[in-house]
Tab-separated table of C-alpha atoms in Angstrom:
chain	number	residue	atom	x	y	z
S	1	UNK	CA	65.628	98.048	146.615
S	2	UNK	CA	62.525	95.846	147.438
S	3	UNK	CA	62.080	95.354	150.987
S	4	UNK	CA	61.545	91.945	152.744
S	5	UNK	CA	60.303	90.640	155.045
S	6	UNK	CA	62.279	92.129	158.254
S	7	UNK	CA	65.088	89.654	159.613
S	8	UNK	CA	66.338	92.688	161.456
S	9	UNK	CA	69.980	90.550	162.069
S	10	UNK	CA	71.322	89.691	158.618
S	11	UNK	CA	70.308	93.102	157.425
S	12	UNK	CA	72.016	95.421	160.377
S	13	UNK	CA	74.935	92.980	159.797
S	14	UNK	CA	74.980	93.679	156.293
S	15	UNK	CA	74.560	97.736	156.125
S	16	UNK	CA	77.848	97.896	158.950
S	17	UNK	CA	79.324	95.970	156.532
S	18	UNK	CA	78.692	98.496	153.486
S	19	UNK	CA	79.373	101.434	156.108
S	20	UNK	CA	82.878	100.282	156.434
S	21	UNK	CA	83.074	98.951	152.608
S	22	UNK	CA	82.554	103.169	152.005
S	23	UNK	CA	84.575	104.107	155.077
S	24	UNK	CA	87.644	102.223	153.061
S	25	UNK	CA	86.607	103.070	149.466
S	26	UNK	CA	86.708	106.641	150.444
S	27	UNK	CA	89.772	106.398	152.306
S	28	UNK	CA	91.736	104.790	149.834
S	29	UNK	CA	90.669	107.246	147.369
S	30	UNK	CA	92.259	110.568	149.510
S	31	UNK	CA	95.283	108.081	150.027
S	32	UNK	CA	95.804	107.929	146.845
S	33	UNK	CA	95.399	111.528	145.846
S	34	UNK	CA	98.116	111.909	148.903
S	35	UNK	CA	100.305	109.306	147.483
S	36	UNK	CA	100.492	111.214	144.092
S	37	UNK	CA	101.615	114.980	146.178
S	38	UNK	CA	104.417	112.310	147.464
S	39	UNK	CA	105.104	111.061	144.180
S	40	UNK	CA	105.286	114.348	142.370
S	41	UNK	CA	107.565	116.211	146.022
S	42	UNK	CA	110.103	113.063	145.280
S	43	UNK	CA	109.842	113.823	141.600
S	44	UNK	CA	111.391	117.254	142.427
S	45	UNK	CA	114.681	115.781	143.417
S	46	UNK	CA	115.256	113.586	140.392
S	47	UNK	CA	117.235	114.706	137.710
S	48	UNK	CA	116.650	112.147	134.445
S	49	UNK	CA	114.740	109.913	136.638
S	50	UNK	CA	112.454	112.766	136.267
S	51	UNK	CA	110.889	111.117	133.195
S	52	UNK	CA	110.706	108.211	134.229
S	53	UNK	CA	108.684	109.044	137.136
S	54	UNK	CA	106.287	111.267	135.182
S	55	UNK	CA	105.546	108.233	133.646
S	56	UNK	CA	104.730	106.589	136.807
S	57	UNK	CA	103.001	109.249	137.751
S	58	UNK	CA	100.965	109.657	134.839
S	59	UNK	CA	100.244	105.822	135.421
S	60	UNK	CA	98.890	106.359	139.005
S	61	UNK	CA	96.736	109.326	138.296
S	62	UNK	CA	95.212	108.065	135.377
S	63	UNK	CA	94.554	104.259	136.688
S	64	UNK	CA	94.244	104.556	140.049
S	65	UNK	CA	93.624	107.979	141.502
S	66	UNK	CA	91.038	109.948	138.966
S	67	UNK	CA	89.096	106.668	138.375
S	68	UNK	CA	88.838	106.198	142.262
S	69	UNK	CA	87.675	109.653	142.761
S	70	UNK	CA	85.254	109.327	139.998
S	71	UNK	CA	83.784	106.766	141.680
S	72	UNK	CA	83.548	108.166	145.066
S	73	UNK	CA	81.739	111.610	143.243
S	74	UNK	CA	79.408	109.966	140.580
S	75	UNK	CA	77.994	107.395	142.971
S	76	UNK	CA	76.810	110.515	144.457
S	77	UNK	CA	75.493	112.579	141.464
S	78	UNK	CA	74.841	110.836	138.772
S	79	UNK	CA	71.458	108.674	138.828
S	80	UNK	CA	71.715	105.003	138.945
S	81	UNK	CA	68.134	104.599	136.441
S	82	UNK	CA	67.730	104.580	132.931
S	83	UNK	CA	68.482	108.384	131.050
S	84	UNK	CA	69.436	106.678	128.005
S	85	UNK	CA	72.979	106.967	128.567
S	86	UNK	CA	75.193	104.140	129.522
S	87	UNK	CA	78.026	104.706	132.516
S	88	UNK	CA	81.753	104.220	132.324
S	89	UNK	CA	83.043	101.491	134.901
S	90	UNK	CA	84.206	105.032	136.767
S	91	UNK	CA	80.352	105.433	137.010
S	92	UNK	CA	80.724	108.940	134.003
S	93	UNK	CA	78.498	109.008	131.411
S	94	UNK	CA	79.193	107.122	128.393
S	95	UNK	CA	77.668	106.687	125.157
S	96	UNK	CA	74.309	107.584	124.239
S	97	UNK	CA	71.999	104.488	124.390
S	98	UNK	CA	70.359	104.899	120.112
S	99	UNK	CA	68.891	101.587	119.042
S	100	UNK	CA	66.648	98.983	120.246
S	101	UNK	CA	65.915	94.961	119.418
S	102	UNK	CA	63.045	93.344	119.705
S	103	UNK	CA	64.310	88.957	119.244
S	104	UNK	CA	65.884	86.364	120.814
S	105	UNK	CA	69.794	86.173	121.090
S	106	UNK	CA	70.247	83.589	118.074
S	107	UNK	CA	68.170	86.047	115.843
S	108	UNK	CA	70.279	89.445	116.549
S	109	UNK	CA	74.085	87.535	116.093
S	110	UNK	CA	72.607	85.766	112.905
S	111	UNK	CA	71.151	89.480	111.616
S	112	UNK	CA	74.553	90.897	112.848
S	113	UNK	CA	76.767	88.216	111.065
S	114	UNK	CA	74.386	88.612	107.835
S	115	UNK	CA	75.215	92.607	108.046
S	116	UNK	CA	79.010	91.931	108.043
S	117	UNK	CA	79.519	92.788	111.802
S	118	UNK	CA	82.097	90.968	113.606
S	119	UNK	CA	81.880	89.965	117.376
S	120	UNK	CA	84.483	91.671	119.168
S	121	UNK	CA	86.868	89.617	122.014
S	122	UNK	CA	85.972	90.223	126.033
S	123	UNK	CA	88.378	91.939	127.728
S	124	UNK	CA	91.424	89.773	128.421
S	125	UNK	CA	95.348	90.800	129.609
S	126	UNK	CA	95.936	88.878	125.836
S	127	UNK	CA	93.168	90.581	123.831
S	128	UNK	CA	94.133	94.256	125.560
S	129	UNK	CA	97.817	93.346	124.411
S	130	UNK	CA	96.940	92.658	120.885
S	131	UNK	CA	95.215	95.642	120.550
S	132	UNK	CA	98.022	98.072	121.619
S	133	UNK	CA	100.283	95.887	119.571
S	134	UNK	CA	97.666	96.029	116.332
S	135	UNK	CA	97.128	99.669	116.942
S	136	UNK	CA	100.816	100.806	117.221
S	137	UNK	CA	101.819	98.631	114.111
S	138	UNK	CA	98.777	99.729	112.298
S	139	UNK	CA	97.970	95.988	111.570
S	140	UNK	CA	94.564	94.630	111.703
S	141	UNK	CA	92.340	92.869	114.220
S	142	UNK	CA	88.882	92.332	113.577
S	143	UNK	CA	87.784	90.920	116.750
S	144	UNK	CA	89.328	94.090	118.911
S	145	UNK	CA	87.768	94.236	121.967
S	146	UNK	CA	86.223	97.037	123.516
S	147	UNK	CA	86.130	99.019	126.715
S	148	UNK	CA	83.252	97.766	128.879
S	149	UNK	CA	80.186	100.257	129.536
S	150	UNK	CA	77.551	99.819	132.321
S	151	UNK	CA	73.304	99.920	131.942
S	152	UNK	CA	71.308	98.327	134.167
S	153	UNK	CA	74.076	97.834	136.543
S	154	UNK	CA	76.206	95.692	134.426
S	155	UNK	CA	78.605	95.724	131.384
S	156	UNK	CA	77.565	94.570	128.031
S	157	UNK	CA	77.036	91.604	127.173
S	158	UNK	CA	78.318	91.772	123.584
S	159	UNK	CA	79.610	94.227	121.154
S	160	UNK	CA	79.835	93.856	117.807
S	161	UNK	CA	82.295	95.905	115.203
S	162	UNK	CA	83.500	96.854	111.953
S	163	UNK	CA	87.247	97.745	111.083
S	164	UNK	CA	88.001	100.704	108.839
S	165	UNK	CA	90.881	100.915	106.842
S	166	UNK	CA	92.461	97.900	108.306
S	167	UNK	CA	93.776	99.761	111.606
S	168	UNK	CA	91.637	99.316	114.941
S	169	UNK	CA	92.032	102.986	115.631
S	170	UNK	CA	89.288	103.280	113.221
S	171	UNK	CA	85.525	101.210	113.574
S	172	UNK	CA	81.984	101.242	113.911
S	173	UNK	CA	80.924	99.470	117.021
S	174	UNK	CA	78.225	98.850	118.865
S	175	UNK	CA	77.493	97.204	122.558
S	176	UNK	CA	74.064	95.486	122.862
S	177	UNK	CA	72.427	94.376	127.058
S	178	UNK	CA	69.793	92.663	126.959
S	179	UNK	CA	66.885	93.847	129.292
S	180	UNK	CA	65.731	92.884	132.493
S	181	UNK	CA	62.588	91.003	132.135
S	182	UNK	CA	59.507	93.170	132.157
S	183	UNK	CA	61.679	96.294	131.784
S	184	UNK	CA	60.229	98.846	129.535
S	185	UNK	CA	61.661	101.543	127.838
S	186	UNK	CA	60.558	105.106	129.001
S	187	UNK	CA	57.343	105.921	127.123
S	188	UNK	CA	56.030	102.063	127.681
S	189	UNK	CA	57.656	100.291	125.242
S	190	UNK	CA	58.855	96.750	125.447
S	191	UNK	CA	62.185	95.356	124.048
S	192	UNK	CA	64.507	92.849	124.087
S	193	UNK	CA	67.717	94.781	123.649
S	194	UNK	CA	69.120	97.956	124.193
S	195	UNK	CA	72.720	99.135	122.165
S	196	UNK	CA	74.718	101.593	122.312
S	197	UNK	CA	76.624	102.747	118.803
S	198	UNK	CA	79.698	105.007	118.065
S	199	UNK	CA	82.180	105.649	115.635
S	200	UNK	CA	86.265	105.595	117.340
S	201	UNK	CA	87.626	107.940	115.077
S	202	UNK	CA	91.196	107.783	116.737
S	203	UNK	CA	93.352	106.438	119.649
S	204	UNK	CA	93.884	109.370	122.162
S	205	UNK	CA	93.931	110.582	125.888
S	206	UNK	CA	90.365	110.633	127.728
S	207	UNK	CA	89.180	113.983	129.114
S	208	UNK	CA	88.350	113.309	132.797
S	209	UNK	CA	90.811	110.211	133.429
S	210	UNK	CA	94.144	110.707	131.172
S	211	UNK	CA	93.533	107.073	130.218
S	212	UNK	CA	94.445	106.165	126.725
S	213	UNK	CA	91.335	105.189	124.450
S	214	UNK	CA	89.197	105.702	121.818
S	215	UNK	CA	88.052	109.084	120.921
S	216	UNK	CA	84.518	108.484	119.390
S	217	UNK	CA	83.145	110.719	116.360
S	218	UNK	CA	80.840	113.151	117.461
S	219	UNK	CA	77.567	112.816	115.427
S	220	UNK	CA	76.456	109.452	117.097
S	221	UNK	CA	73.453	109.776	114.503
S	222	UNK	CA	75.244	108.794	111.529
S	223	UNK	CA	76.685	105.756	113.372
S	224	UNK	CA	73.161	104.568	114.954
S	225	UNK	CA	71.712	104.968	110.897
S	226	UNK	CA	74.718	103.040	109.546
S	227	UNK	CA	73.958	99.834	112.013
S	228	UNK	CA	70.264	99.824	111.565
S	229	UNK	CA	70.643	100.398	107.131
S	230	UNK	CA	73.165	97.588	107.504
S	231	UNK	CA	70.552	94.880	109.280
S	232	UNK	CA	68.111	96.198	107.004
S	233	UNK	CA	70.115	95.486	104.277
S	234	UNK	CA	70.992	92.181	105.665
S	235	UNK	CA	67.792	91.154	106.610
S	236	UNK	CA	65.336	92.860	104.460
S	237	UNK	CA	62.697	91.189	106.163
S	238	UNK	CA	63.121	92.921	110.060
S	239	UNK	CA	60.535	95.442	111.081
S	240	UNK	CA	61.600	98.894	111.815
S	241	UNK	CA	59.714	100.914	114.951
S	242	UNK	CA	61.200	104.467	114.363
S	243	UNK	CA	60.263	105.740	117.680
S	244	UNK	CA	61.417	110.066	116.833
S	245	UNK	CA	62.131	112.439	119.841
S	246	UNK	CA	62.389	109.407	122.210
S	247	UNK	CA	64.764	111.847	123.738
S	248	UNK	CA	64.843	115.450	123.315
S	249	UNK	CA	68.016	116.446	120.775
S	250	UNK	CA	71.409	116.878	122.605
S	251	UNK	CA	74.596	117.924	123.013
S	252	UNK	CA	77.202	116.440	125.452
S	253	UNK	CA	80.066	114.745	126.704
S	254	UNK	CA	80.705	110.951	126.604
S	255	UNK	CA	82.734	109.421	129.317
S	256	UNK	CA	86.122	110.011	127.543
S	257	UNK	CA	85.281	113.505	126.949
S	258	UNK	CA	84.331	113.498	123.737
S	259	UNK	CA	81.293	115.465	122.127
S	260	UNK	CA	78.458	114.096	121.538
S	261	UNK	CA	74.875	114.892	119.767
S	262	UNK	CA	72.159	113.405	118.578
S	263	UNK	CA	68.579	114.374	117.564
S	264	UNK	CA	67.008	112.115	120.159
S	265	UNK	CA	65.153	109.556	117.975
S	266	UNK	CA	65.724	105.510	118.887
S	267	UNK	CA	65.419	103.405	116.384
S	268	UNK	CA	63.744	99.755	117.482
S	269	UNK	CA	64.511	96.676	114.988
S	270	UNK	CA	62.230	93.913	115.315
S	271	UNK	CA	63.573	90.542	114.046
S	272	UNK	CA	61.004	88.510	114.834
S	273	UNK	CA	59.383	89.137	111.505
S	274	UNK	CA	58.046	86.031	109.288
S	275	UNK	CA	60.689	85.321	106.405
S	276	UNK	CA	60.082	86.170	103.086
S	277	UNK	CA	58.155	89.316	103.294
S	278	UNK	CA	59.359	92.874	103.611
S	279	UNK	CA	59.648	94.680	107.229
S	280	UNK	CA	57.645	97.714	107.685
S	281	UNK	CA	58.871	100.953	108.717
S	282	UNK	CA	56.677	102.399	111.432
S	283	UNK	CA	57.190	105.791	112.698
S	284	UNK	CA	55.929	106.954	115.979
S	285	UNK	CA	55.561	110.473	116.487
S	286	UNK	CA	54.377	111.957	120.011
S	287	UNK	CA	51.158	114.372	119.862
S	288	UNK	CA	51.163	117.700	119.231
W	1	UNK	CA	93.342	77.689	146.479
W	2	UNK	CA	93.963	76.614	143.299
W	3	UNK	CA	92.769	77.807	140.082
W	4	UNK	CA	90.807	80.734	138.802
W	5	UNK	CA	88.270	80.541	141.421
W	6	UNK	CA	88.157	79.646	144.861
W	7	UNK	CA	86.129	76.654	144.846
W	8	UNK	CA	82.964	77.800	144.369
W	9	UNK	CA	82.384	79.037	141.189
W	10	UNK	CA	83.212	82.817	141.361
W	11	UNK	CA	85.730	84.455	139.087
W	12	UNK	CA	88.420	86.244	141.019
W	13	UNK	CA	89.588	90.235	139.828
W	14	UNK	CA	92.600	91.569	139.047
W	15	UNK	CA	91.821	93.474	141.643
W	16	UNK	CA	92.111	90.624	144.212
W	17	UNK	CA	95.121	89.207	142.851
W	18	UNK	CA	97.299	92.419	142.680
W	19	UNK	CA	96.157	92.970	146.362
W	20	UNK	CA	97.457	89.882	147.267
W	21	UNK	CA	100.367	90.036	145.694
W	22	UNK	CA	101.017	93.412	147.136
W	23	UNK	CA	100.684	91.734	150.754
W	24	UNK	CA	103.244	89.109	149.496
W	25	UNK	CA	105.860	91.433	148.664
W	26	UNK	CA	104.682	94.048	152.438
W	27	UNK	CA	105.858	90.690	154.081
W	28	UNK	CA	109.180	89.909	152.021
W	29	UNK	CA	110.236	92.988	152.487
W	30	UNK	CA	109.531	92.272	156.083
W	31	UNK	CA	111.530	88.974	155.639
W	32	UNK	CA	114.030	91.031	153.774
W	33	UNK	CA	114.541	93.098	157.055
W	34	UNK	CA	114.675	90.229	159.320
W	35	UNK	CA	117.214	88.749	157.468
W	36	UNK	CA	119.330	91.870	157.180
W	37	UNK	CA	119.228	91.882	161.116
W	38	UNK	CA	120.324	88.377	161.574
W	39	UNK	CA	123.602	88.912	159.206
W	40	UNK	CA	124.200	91.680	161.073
W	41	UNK	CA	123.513	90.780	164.498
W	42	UNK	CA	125.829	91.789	166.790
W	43	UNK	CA	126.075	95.344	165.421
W	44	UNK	CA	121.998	95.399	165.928
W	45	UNK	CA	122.236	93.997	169.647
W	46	UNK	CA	125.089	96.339	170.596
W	47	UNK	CA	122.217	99.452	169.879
W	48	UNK	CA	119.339	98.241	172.162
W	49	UNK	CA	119.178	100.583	175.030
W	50	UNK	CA	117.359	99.351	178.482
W	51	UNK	CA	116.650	101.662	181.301
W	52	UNK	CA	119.049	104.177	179.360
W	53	UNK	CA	121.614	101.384	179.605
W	54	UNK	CA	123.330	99.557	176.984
W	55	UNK	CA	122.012	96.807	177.136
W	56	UNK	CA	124.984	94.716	175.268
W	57	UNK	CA	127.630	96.108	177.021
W	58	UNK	CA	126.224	95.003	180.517
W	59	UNK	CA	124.766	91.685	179.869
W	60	UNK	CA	125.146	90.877	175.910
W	61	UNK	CA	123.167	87.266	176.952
W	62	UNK	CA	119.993	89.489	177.641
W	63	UNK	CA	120.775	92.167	174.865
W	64	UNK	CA	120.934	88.983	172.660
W	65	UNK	CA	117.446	87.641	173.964
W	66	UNK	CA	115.535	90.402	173.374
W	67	UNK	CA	116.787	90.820	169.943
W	68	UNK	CA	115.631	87.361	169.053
W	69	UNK	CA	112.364	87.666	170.324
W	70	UNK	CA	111.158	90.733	168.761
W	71	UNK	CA	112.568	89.207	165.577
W	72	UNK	CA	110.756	86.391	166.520
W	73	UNK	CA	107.740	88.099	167.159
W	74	UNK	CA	108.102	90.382	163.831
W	75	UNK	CA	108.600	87.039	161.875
W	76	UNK	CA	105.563	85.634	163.344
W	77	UNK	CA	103.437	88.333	162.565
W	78	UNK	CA	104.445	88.279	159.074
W	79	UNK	CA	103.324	84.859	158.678
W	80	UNK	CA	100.065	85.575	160.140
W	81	UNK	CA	99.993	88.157	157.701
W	82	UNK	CA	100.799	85.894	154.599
W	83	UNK	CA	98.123	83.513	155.967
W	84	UNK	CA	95.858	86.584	156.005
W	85	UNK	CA	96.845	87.179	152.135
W	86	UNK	CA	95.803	83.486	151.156
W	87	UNK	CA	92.392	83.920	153.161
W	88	UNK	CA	91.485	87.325	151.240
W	89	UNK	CA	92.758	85.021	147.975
W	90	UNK	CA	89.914	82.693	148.411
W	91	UNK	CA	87.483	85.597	149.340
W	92	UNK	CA	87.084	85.555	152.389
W	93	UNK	CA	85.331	89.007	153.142
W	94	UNK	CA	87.017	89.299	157.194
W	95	UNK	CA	90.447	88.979	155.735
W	96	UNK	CA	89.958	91.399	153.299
W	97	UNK	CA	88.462	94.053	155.899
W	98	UNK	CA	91.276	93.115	158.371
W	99	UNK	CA	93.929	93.309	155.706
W	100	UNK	CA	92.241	96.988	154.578
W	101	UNK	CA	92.198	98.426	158.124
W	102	UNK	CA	96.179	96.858	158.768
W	103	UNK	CA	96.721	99.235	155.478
W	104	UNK	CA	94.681	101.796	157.206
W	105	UNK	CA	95.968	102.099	160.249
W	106	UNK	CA	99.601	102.383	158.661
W	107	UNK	CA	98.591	104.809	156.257
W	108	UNK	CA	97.080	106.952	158.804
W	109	UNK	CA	99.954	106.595	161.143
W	110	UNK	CA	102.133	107.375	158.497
W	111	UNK	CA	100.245	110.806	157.428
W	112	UNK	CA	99.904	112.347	160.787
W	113	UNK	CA	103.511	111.437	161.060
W	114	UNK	CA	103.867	113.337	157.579
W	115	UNK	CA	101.963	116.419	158.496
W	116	UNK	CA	102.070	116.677	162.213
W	117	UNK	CA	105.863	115.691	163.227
W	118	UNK	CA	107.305	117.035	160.108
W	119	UNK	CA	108.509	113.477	158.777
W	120	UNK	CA	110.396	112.862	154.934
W	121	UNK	CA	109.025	110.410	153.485
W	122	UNK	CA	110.937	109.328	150.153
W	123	UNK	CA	112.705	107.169	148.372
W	124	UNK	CA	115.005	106.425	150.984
W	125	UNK	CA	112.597	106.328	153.920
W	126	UNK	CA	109.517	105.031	153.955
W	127	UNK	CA	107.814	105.629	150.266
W	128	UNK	CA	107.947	102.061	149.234
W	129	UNK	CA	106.078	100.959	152.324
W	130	UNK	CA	103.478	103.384	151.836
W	131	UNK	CA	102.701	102.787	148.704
W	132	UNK	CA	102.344	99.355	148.936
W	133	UNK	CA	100.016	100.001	151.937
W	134	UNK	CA	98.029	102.381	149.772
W	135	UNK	CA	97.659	100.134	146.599
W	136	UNK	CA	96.476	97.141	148.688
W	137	UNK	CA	93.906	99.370	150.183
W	138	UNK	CA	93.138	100.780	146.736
W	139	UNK	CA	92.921	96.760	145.165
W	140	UNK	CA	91.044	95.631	148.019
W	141	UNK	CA	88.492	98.241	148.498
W	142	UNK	CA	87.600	98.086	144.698
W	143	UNK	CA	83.619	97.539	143.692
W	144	UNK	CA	85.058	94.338	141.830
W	145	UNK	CA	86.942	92.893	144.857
W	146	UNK	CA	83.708	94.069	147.146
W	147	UNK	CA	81.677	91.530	144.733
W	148	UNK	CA	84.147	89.126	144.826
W	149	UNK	CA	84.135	88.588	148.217
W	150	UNK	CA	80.424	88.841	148.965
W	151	UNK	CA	79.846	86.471	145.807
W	152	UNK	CA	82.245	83.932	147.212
W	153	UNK	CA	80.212	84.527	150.582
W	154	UNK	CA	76.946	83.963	149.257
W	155	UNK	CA	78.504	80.876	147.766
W	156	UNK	CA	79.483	79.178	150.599
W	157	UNK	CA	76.360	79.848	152.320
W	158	UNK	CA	74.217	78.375	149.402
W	159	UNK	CA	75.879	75.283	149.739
């Protein structure tokens, strides 16, 4: 928060206003936990409407009551700087952050396009549709969207994908925000971009919200070597910064719930590089 | 009020819109009630009690005048309440805070009426009402309909 100069007005006016934004976030949150007891007491009396409330009630849990309470806890507990891990729009953990760009917009889609990757659609009521639809019928759509994840405060700005086996349960994807200016990565190092890459193995239920979505493959290694091999491939030309033990090697949860682990190392792809001659690999290696 | 945004170049959430929507259908169900009372309205006069008097069966004139004006008065404050709805539509960040602590106030009136006095609430009672109440406080206290109306604030005041 940087302070300004004191207009002591404006500022008490504003920090009431917050107070009772809270005050109403919170209590809409225990409201809701008290509307689902209600739900589930009237439940009791239902004979087949049974299911068809536990539907309902599946529905309120899952969209509105864990994600609300998520958000009242992890606004608490879980720090709002850089760890390398991005947040779900519940403010959980998501996916590890496990590649860097160093270029200008036009030069990461082109090196994306060249490496076969296909932008994927923003969330829309008609792009969420489509993908149930695709997913259930086991048809194909290239330009799935996907679920947005927070850094810096904000969602992606664009994520990129590749289908597998012509079903969108299945693809490699990767989000990509671009950094505030002047930000460095821990350790001092400047970029342009930071991603975040996973395999979704399947469709299933997340851990901590009972939403449906993707359930991402585990070794978030093999997906972060996949995307940077296929630029290289693409663009033989881009400079590779291998920066190892950038983090130390973990394992964890994402924000669906689903393990995750990774030896720690960030790759940084610099596309700047002058056509025509072949991109270095530079490793950078701490002391010791 | 037309459109996607509300004039000023800010994108409006789902958030806002169910919100509003939910405050559309609190007041036709109000409406709905009203209307119930005025097919009906004879049977609903004959049960107002004055003083521990019937009221209808001493003076049905009077009986018949204070029926009408707290229908008028109920029907009024639903259309305040609608007007309210299109004001937290277009962002503005009062209505939304007035609408929220309406939905508050019932909510909590409702509860200690739950667990201090004993009071059923289903299907047949008063479940529908509070759940509205609670998913228009749930819409409108959202991060995204937070930014909304401080975006649409800032806005205005850039202009």
């Amino acid at each position: 928060m940087p302070e300004t100069t004191p207009v002591p007005d404006p500022r008490r006016r504003l920090s009431a206003g917050a107070a009772l934004d809270t005050f109403f976030f919170v209590l809409a949150g225990f409201s809701s936990v008290w509307l689902a007891v209600l739900l589930a007491t009237e439940s009791l009396g239902l004979g087949w409407g049974l299911l068809w409330f536990a539907v309902l009630f599946w529905a309120l849990l899952a969209y509105l009551v864990l994600p609300r309470l998520h958000r009242i806890l992890t606004r608490l507990y879980v720090p709002d700087y850089f760890i390398g891990r991005t947040r779900t729009s519940d403010g959980l953990l998501g996916d590890p952050v496990n590649l860097a760009v160093t270029g200008s917009a036009e030069q990461l889609h082109a090196a994306l396009a060249a490496a076969g990757w296909i932008r994927a659609d923003d969330v829309t009521l008609a792009s969420s549709w489509r993908i149930v639809t695709a997913t259930l019928s086991r048809r194909s759509y290239l330009q799935a969207p996907v679920s947005p994840l927070l850094l810096f405060d904000r969602v992606q700005d664009f994520a990129y994908q590749q289908e597998v086996a012509d079903n969108p349960a299945k693809r490699h994807h990767v989000r990509f925000w671009r950094c505030p200016d002047g930000w460095m990565l821990p350790g001092g190092h400047r970029v342009d971009w930071v991603a975040a890459g996973t395999f979704d193995r399947a469709v299933g239920l997340s851990l901590f919200t009972l939403q449906v979505t993707h359930r991402i493959d585990e070794h978030t290694d093999v997906e972060r070597d996949h995307i940077v091999v296929s630029i290289r491939q693409a663009v033989p030309e881009s400079r590779l910064v291998l920066i190892r033990d950038f983090a130390t090697g973990y394992h964890s949860r994402n924000g669906g719930g689903d393990s995750i682990q990774t030896d720690g190392d960030l790759p940084v792809i610099d596309l700047r590089a002058v056509p025509g001659q072949a991109g270095a690999v530079i490793e950078l290696t701490g002391l010791s | 009020m037309t459109g996607a945004t509300a004039g000023v170049g800010v994108k409006r959430p789902p958030s806002v819109l169910g919100g509003v929507l939910l405050m559309a259908v609190r007041a036709l169900t109000g409406a709905f009630a009203i209307l119930t009372v005025l097919t009906s309205w004879d049977a609903f006069a004959a049960t107002i009690v004055l003083n521990g008097q019937n009221l209808a069966s001493t003076d049905p004139q009077a009986a018949g005048a204070v029926l009408g004006g707290v229908l008028a008065a109920y029907g009024l404050y639903l259309l305040l309440y609608l007007g309210l709805a299109a004001l937290v539509f277009t962002g503005r960040n009062w209505a939304r805070v007035v609408a929220m602590s309406f939905a508050s106030v019932s909510i909590l009136l409702s509860f200690a009426d739950y667990a201090l006095g004993g009071a059923q609430i289903t299907l047949r009672t008063s479940l529908v009402s509070v759940t509205i109440d609670i998913l228009i406080l749930l819409a409108l206290s959202s991060t995204q309909a937070r930014h909304y109306a401080r975006a649409v604030r800032a806005a205005r005041a850039s202009r």
